[in-house]
Amino acid sequence: MAEKAAAPPRSKPLTTQEWETLIEDFQNGVHHKWNSLDPLFDLLLSSLLRKDFPLFLKLQLLVFLDEFSLSFFTSHHHLLRLVDALKAVVHAPLDVVASTFKDQFMVSATSILICASEKNVIDPQTENNLVELLLTVINRPNFGSDRHTRGVACECLRELERWRPGLLSDVVGHLWSLCQNERTHASQCYLLLFTSVIHNIIARKLSVSILNTSVPMVPFNAPNCVTDSGSGSGSSSDLNVKELRRALAFLLEWPQLMTPCGMMEFVCMIIPVAVALELQPSMLKVQLFGMIHSFDPVLCHVVLGMYLRFLEAFDGQEGEVSRRLLLISRESQNYLVFRLLAIHWLLGFNQLIFEKTKPTIELCSTFYPAVFDPLALKALKLDLLAFSSVCAHVLRLKSGSDELIDPVKLFENGLVCVSSFKWLPPMSTETAVAFRTFHKFLIATSSHSDNDPSTTRNLLDSVIFRTLQGLLVNLMLESRRLVPVVVAFVDRLLSCPKHSWLGECLLQKFDAHLLPKVKMDYKMVYCFPIFDRIAENQTIPPRGLLELLTNFMIFLVEKHGPDTGMKSWSQGSRALGICRTMLTRHHSSRLFLRLSRLLAFTCLYFPDLEVRDNSRIYLRMLVCIPGKKLRDILSLRDMILGISPSSHSTSFFNVQSPRPSQKFKSFKKLSSCIHLERLGPLLVKQFWSLSLSNLVVSNTKPAYLESIRDLKAPVEEKDTEIIPETGRINQPQEPLRVMDSKVAEILNTLRKYFSCIPDFRYMPGLKVRISCSLRFESNTFNRMLGLDKNVSSLEEIDALPAIYATVLKFSSSAPYGSIPSYCIPFLLGEPYNKDPASQNVSLSIVPVGVGNDSREEEKYRATVVIDLEPREPTPGIVDVHIESNAENGQIIQGQLQGITVGIEDMFLKAIVPSDIPEDETPRYNFDLFNTLWEACGSSSSTGRETFQLKGGKGIAAISGTQSVKLLDVPATSLIQATERHLARFVVGVSGEPLIDAVWQGGIIQNVILEDASPVATSVTNHDTGPLRLTYNDEECENGTISNSRKRNLGCFLVLIFLPPRFHLLFQMEVGDVSTLVRIRTDHWPSLAYIDDYLEALYLS
């Protein structure tokens, strides 16, 4: 009913806003809201024909009809009504209907007719009416005021002709006449329409005369070739070739009138027509080849497409085309996209004609990138030089002449434009372009599909290979930062099945020419990545590399001193890593002599103990274990444990780095089998936290946010400054120095107390510890690891899974500071679930050791302690991330269920100064409660006094607030709950009945007991503020308050410390059936959690 009411009634036309809402609902798929508008199509048409309807909304409705044409035009009657409405709009005068509306209406009607034909059968009369109307519009040549409308009508007729080829073949003579007579800007549209009809006549081989105008344009009737399916095609002999050639000659006289895009469409239709009529390509060449000298990329593309179709006709023009494309790319005033496109065309053009002409290749070979060319253009020009080198190589092999281009000159001169890569960072784009050019020149003459073995020898003997390997050696010696880039270049060759031998040959050249030239210093470590590749290659003898590493170890021993730091350890470890690589890749016989000398020297003289131990292990393995078994042992770590050496070539330490197991990645939820749970459940599970820091607008934070601030110099020590009266409001007010004796005593007590509270900014703060237990389910754990263990009861303990070296990492969005991680060396999984039937034994026999169950469970649990250092006493959630190792070597890591931290976790006992004797602690806590109660009161006379914290740098101020809470709970239940949860925070008990009850319980001890109940006086003394509790309105009016608690038993005084430096005070006036709790605190946001806590403590 609500949806129907949202739609307007049928008889009432829709407003502009309602139409916009309707269009938006249809686009969002909400159609049912407008089902009551029946029919909606009538409203649309009537709105389109209304004279007072806004033009912009009419245009939107036309686009809306076109977009949802399949929904509205379900029968030919709708299309007929649409065409009738279009006719009414077209024939309306210009002062009544805007021309833009006419144009859009013609376009939308044409689009709707074509789209609706996909699902509905179009009535031929509707189609004829639309074509007739459009022909009527275009049959007014040289009428300047509506030339744009006539151009739109021509485009609509072109779409209809493309939809039904041959539709306008009977009136092609009239169209030719209109083309001849049209002299306005719409002439291009007439020419393209006429060309489309000619193209379809030739494509369908229709036997029509294009000079015949006997068939009238109006009324229009579709020709038989369209209405009769399958009867429209004939033989090529049926074409009137003479008339068609005459029409084509007419069309070729008008290219200068067309725009570039129009010329593109025109040539795409003219070329098939010229081929079908066997026209001489020279006619097209004379008319269209001059466009190659234009500055429009579309026209150049037209000429190149025509060149590709008529290669023989353009024989001898290759040089002119190449020079023009080179000129386009060189002219800096052209757009960069055009210049890049010209290079792409030139590359494709040269691949097409490079065997025909040698001068073209020579021309391109002199086309060096300019220094100030954009980098993208430099890259393409270098590609062109590499291609010219290939073309010269092919022509040299065919002609046997060496007079062609020198590839080394091309290579070296081309690299001048990107020579800055030698001093730029290794990851710079110039470096990438330079090494891309190296790769292009190196493999240019080797195709991936070429299986000729002679190609290998040709590449190795080529001057490019010799030049490049010398260049790479010099690069690694002069700019060692480029070594990782050279390694990536070699890896690219090694990873290609076709060119892997080329990478091996480069490594062999590096072994022969690079190793003897490496300078012996600490920077030699930059060359270690390429040394790793040399060590991995079995075709390279390890002699040269072992000698270099031996000399390097001697250098490290000689240069070691007190200022060496970690260099000896890190570089010695990486050198041993290369030795390990050679052990895994080479036969021991090739390594034994020189490697044993290297390892023996390292064992005896290397300054680092870890490196000596590792070398000793490798030496023993080399001497005692056969080669194949040794390689298997060294590879065992990679195959079984999923641990491999670090693959990052620039890492400082080449150590064994663990990687996550692939099998573990399928684990969807690790917390389903591994559980971290609190040992003590929370009374209140707080799922929200009050955060007010982002609500502070002013620069000075409130006292409850800026809990601790740095100590500033007193006012007396600063220069006196006169502050105008208007500016004193915004000035920070300094602490008041009061002289009252009572307040002075309070301030002395607070100063002494606050001096014991640590400032967490400069020293370790107070800790809040949450005890938890970690366990995991064996069944679920095995299923996640893909194991299926069915064991008997005798084998159960041995078959239980275990996790090793578990590390729990904690983080939280709450202000808990940095939370240290927790390590668990070993944890055994919980026993497997037994058959339920076997567990249902007789309960009449109770075993003696029934208490052993809890001790048995402790074997499968690990205690975890989470240490928090709160910056603010607020609840929150601690996120837990686990990293552990399974028995099969898999590395387990993931997120566990978070641990909820409640406000009760923040409860700590107040700090007692070290000079207070233990027997005087209860009296000190009692006096501290009274002092804080007075300081947190609304009528506190302590002013804005600040107190210095432990450490001497931070100060804190007290900004107190108060609240009350009435608990309808019997006294017995309240006393028991207080003894159970708040006993260690009680500092005083007053009232004889309450003292007797506490004395009998024996739980609350070491507190101040006052026999005289001060409840009556305390109420009047402490309730001078605005807080009042009224229990009965009538009695309040009479000036008396009824005591609904019947009898006052006494009062509990509770003092709770909230880290880092706040307090929570309870004065609980206990009655027989209810208790009134007066609350005061110097951290008012904590009051948001205390209400729920008290209800959970006493009322649950």
CSV table of C-alpha atoms in Angstrom, one decimal, residues 554-717:
chain,number,residue,atom,x,y,z
A,554,ILE,CA,91.8,-13.3,4.2
A,555,PHE,CA,91.0,-9.7,3.7
A,556,LEU,CA,88.2,-9.8,6.3
A,557,VAL,CA,90.6,-11.4,8.8
A,558,GLU,CA,93.3,-8.8,8.2
A,559,LYS,CA,91.0,-5.8,8.3
A,560,HIS,CA,89.0,-6.9,11.4
A,561,GLY,CA,89.3,-4.5,14.3
A,562,PRO,CA,87.4,-2.8,17.1
A,563,ASP,CA,85.7,-0.5,14.6
A,564,THR,CA,84.6,-3.2,12.2
A,565,GLY,CA,81.2,-3.8,13.9
A,566,MET,CA,79.0,-6.4,12.2
A,567,LYS,CA,80.8,-6.3,8.8
A,568,SER,CA,82.9,-9.4,9.4
A,569,TRP,CA,79.9,-11.5,10.5
A,570,SER,CA,77.5,-10.3,7.8
A,571,GLN,CA,79.9,-10.6,4.9
A,572,GLY,CA,81.5,-13.8,6.1
A,573,SER,CA,78.0,-15.4,6.4
A,574,ARG,CA,77.2,-14.3,2.9
A,575,ALA,CA,80.4,-15.8,1.6
A,576,LEU,CA,79.6,-19.1,3.3
A,577,GLY,CA,76.2,-18.9,1.7
A,578,ILE,CA,77.9,-18.9,-1.7
A,579,CYS,CA,80.0,-21.9,-0.6
A,580,ARG,CA,76.8,-23.7,0.3
A,581,THR,CA,75.3,-23.0,-3.1
A,582,MET,CA,78.4,-24.6,-4.8
A,583,LEU,CA,78.1,-27.6,-2.5
A,584,THR,CA,74.5,-28.1,-3.7
A,585,ARG,CA,75.2,-27.6,-7.4
A,586,HIS,CA,78.7,-29.0,-8.1
A,587,HIS,CA,80.3,-32.4,-7.7
A,588,SER,CA,82.5,-32.6,-4.6
A,589,SER,CA,85.5,-33.6,-6.7
A,590,ARG,CA,85.5,-30.2,-8.4
A,591,LEU,CA,85.3,-28.4,-5.1
A,592,PHE,CA,87.2,-30.5,-2.6
A,593,LEU,CA,90.7,-29.1,-2.6
A,594,ARG,CA,90.1,-25.3,-2.8
A,595,LEU,CA,86.9,-25.3,-0.8
A,596,SER,CA,88.4,-27.4,2.0
A,597,ARG,CA,91.3,-24.9,2.2
A,598,LEU,CA,88.8,-22.0,2.4
A,599,LEU,CA,86.7,-23.6,5.1
A,600,ALA,CA,89.8,-24.7,7.1
A,601,PHE,CA,91.2,-21.2,7.0
A,602,THR,CA,87.8,-19.8,8.1
A,603,CYS,CA,87.6,-22.3,11.0
A,604,LEU,CA,91.0,-21.3,12.3
A,605,TYR,CA,91.3,-17.6,11.8
A,606,PHE,CA,87.9,-15.9,11.2
A,607,PRO,CA,87.1,-13.5,14.1
A,608,ASP,CA,83.4,-14.3,14.3
A,609,LEU,CA,82.4,-17.4,16.3
A,610,GLU,CA,79.2,-18.2,14.3
A,611,VAL,CA,81.0,-18.1,11.0
A,612,ARG,CA,83.7,-20.4,12.3
A,613,ASP,CA,81.1,-22.9,13.6
A,614,ASN,CA,79.3,-22.9,10.3
A,615,SER,CA,82.4,-23.3,8.3
A,616,ARG,CA,83.5,-26.2,10.6
A,617,ILE,CA,80.1,-27.9,9.9
A,618,TYR,CA,80.5,-27.5,6.1
A,619,LEU,CA,84.0,-28.8,6.3
A,620,ARG,CA,83.0,-31.9,8.2
A,621,MET,CA,80.2,-32.5,5.7
A,622,LEU,CA,82.5,-32.1,2.8
A,623,VAL,CA,85.1,-34.5,4.2
A,624,CYS,CA,82.7,-37.2,5.6
A,625,ILE,CA,79.6,-37.3,3.4
A,626,PRO,CA,79.6,-38.5,-0.2
A,627,GLY,CA,78.7,-35.9,-2.8
A,628,LYS,CA,75.2,-37.0,-3.8
A,629,LYS,CA,74.1,-37.6,-0.2
A,630,LEU,CA,75.7,-34.2,0.8
A,631,ARG,CA,73.6,-32.4,-1.9
A,632,ASP,CA,70.5,-34.2,-0.7
A,633,ILE,CA,71.1,-33.2,2.9
A,634,LEU,CA,71.7,-29.5,2.1
A,635,SER,CA,68.6,-29.5,-0.1
A,636,LEU,CA,66.5,-31.2,2.6
A,637,ARG,CA,65.7,-27.9,4.3
A,638,ASP,CA,64.2,-26.6,1.1
A,639,MET,CA,62.2,-29.7,0.2
A,640,ILE,CA,60.7,-30.7,3.6
A,641,LEU,CA,60.5,-27.6,5.8
A,642,GLY,CA,59.6,-25.1,3.2
A,643,ILE,CA,62.5,-22.9,4.0
A,644,SER,CA,64.7,-21.4,1.3
A,645,PRO,CA,67.5,-18.8,1.1
A,646,SER,CA,66.5,-15.2,0.8
A,647,SER,CA,65.9,-14.4,-2.9
A,648,HIS,CA,66.2,-10.7,-2.5
A,649,SER,CA,69.5,-9.8,-4.1
A,650,THR,CA,70.0,-6.6,-2.2
A,651,SER,CA,69.3,-8.0,1.3
A,652,PHE,CA,72.1,-7.2,3.8
A,653,PHE,CA,72.1,-10.7,5.4
A,654,ASN,CA,71.9,-13.8,3.3
A,655,VAL,CA,70.3,-16.0,5.9
A,656,GLN,CA,67.8,-18.8,5.8
A,657,SER,CA,64.4,-17.1,5.9
A,658,PRO,CA,61.2,-19.0,6.6
A,659,ARG,CA,58.3,-18.7,4.2
A,660,PRO,CA,54.7,-19.7,4.9
A,661,SER,CA,53.7,-23.2,3.9
A,662,GLN,CA,51.4,-23.4,0.9
A,663,LYS,CA,49.2,-25.9,2.5
A,664,PHE,CA,48.4,-23.6,5.4
A,665,LYS,CA,47.1,-21.0,3.0
A,666,SER,CA,44.0,-23.1,2.6
A,667,PHE,CA,43.1,-22.6,6.3
A,668,LYS,CA,40.0,-20.4,6.4
A,669,LYS,CA,39.8,-19.8,10.2
A,670,LEU,CA,42.6,-20.7,12.5
A,671,SER,CA,40.6,-19.7,15.5
A,672,SER,CA,38.3,-22.6,15.0
A,673,CYS,CA,40.9,-25.0,16.4
A,674,ILE,CA,43.3,-22.9,18.5
A,675,HIS,CA,41.6,-21.1,21.4
A,676,LEU,CA,43.0,-18.4,23.7
A,677,GLU,CA,40.6,-17.9,26.6
A,678,ARG,CA,40.5,-15.8,29.8
A,679,LEU,CA,41.0,-17.7,33.0
A,680,GLY,CA,38.5,-15.5,34.8
A,681,PRO,CA,35.4,-14.4,33.0
A,682,LEU,CA,34.3,-10.8,32.9
A,683,LEU,CA,31.3,-9.6,34.8
A,684,VAL,CA,30.5,-7.2,32.0
A,685,LYS,CA,31.5,-8.0,28.4
A,686,GLN,CA,32.0,-4.5,27.1
A,687,PHE,CA,31.5,-4.4,23.3
A,688,TRP,CA,31.9,-0.6,23.1
A,689,SER,CA,34.4,2.0,24.3
A,690,LEU,CA,34.0,5.7,24.9
A,691,SER,CA,36.5,7.7,22.9
A,692,LEU,CA,36.3,11.5,23.1
A,693,SER,CA,39.7,12.6,21.8
A,694,ASN,CA,38.4,13.4,18.3
A,695,LEU,CA,35.6,15.6,19.8
A,696,VAL,CA,38.1,18.2,21.2
A,697,VAL,CA,38.2,21.2,19.0
A,698,SER,CA,40.3,23.6,21.0
A,699,ASN,CA,44.1,23.5,21.2
A,700,THR,CA,44.1,22.9,25.0
A,701,LYS,CA,42.9,19.4,25.9
A,702,PRO,CA,40.6,18.9,28.9
A,703,ALA,CA,42.0,17.5,32.0
A,704,TYR,CA,40.6,14.0,31.5
A,705,LEU,CA,42.4,13.7,28.1
A,706,GLU,CA,45.7,15.4,29.0
A,707,SER,CA,46.1,13.3,32.2
A,708,ILE,CA,49.9,14.0,32.5
A,709,ARG,CA,51.7,17.0,31.2
A,710,ASP,CA,55.2,18.4,31.6
A,711,LEU,CA,56.2,20.5,34.5
A,712,LYS,CA,56.4,24.2,33.6
A,713,ALA,CA,58.2,27.0,35.4
A,714,PRO,CA,56.1,28.8,38.0
A,715,VAL,CA,54.4,32.1,37.2
A,716,GLU,CA,56.7,34.0,39.5
A,717,GLU,CA,59.8,33.1,37.5
